[in-house]
mmCIF file of C-alpha atoms in Angstrom:
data_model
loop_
_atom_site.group_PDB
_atom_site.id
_atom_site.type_symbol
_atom_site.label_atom_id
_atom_site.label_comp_id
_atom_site.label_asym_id
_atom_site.label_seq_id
_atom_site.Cartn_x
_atom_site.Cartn_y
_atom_site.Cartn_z
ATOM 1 C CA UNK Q 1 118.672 73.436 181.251
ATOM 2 C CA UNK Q 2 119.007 73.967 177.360
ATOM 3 C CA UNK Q 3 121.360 76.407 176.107
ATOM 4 C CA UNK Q 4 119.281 79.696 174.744
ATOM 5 C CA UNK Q 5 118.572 79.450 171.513
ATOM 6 C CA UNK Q 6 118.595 82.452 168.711
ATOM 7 C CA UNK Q 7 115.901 81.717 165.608
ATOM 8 C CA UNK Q 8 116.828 83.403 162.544
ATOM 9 C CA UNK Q 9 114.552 83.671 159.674
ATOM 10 C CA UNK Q 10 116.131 83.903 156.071
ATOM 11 C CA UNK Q 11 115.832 83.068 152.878
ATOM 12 C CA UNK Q 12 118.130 81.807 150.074
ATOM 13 C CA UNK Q 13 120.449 84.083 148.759
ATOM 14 C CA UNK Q 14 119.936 87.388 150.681
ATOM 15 C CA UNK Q 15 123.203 88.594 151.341
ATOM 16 C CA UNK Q 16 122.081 90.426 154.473
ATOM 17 C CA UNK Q 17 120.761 87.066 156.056
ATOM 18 C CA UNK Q 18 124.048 85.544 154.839
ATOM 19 C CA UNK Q 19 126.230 87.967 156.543
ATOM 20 C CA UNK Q 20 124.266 88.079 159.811
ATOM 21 C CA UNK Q 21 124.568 84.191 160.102
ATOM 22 C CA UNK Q 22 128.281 84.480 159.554
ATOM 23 C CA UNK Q 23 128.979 87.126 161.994
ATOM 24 C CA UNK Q 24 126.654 85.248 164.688
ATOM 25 C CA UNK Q 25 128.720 82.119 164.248
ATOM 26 C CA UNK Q 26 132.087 83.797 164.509
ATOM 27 C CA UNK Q 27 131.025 84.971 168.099
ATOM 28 C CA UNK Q 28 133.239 82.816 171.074
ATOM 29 C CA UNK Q 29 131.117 80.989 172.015
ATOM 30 C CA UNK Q 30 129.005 80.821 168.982
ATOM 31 C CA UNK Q 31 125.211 81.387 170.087
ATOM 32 C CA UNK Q 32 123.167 77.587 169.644
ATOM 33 C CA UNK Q 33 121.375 79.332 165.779
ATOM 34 C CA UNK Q 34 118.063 78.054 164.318
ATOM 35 C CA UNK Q 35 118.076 79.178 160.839
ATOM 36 C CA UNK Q 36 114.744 78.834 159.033
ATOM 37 C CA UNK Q 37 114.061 79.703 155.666
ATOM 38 C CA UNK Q 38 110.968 81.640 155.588
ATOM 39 C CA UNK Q 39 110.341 80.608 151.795
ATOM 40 C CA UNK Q 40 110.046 76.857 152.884
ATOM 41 C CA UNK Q 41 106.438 78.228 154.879
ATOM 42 C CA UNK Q 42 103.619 79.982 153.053
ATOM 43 C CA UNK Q 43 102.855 81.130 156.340
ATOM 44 C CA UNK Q 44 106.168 82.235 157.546
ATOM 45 C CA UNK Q 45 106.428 83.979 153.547
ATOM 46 C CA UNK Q 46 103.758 85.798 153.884
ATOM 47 C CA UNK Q 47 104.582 87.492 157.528
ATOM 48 C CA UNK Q 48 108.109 88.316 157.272
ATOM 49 C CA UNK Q 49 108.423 88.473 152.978
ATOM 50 C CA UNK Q 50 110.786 90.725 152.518
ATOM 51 C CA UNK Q 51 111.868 91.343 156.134
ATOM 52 C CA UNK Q 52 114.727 89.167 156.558
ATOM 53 C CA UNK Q 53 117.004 88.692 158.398
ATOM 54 C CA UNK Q 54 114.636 88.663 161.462
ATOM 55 C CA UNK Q 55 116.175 87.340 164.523
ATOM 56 C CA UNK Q 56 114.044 86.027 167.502
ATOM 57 C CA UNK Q 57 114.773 84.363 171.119
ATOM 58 C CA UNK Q 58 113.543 81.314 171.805
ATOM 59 C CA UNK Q 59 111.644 81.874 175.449
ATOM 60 C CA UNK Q 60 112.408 79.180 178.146
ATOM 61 C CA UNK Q 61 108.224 78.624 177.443
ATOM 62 C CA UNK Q 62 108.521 77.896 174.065
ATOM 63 C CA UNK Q 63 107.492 81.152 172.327
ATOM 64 C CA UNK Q 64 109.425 83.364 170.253
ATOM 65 C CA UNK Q 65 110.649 87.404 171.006
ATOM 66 C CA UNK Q 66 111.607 89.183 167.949
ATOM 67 C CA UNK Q 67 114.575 91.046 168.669
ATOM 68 C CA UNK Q 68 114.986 94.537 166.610
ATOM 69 C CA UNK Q 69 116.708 94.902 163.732
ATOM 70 C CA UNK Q 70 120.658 94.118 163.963
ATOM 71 C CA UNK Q 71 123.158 96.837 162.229
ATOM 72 C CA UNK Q 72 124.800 95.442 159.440
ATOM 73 C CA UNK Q 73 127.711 96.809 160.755
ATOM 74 C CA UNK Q 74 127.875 95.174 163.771
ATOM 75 C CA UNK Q 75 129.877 92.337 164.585
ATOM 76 C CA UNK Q 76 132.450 90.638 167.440
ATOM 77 C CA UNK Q 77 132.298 92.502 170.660
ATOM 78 C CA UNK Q 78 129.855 95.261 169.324
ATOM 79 C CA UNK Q 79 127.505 92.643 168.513
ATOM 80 C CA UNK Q 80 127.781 90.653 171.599
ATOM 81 C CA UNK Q 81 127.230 93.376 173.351
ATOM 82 C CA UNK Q 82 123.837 93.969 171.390
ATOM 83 C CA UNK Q 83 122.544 90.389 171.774
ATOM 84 C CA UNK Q 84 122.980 90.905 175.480
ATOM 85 C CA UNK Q 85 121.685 94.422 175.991
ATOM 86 C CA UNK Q 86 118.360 92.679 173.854
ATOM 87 C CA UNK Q 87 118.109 90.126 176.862
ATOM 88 C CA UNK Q 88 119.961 87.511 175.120
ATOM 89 C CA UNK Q 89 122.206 84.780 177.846
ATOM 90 C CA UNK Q 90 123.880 82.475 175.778
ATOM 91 C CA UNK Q 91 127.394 81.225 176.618
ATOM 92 C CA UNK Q 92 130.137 84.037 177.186
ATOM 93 C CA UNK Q 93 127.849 86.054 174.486
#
């Protein structure tokens, strides 16, 4: 079975996406991370604009749950703790 995967939807140069990414990777074990930037998608532009970061689960079926907004301030533990509490399994996380 594939390891859960988290989709996060950015876009060049937004220091909140920027930070989010960082503090998802620094997690042990890092979570498996799509990022996408939504400015490479008309589409995707259009329905998050100025939105980002969004961060969404990829479902075992292929679709996508948007998870709520993350703190800025969170981060390690508090953080892991959040991804799980939002029904994210990955690793240790």
């Amino acid at each position: 079975m594939a390891a859960p995967t988290l989709l996060l939807y950015t876009r060049l140069g937004c220091c909140l996406c920027e930070g989010l990414q960082e503090r998802l990777l620094t997690l042990d074990p890092p979570p498996v991370l799509e990022v996408l930037d939504v400015d490479t998608d008309p589409a995707l532009q259009q329905r998050y604009g100025l939105e980002v970061p969004v961060l969404a689960l990829k479902l075992a079926d292929g679709g996508l749950r948007e998870l709520p907004r993350v703190s800025p301030r969170l981060s390690g533990g508090g953080l892991a703790d959040w991804l799980r509490r939002n029904g994210f399994s990955g690793g240790s996380v």
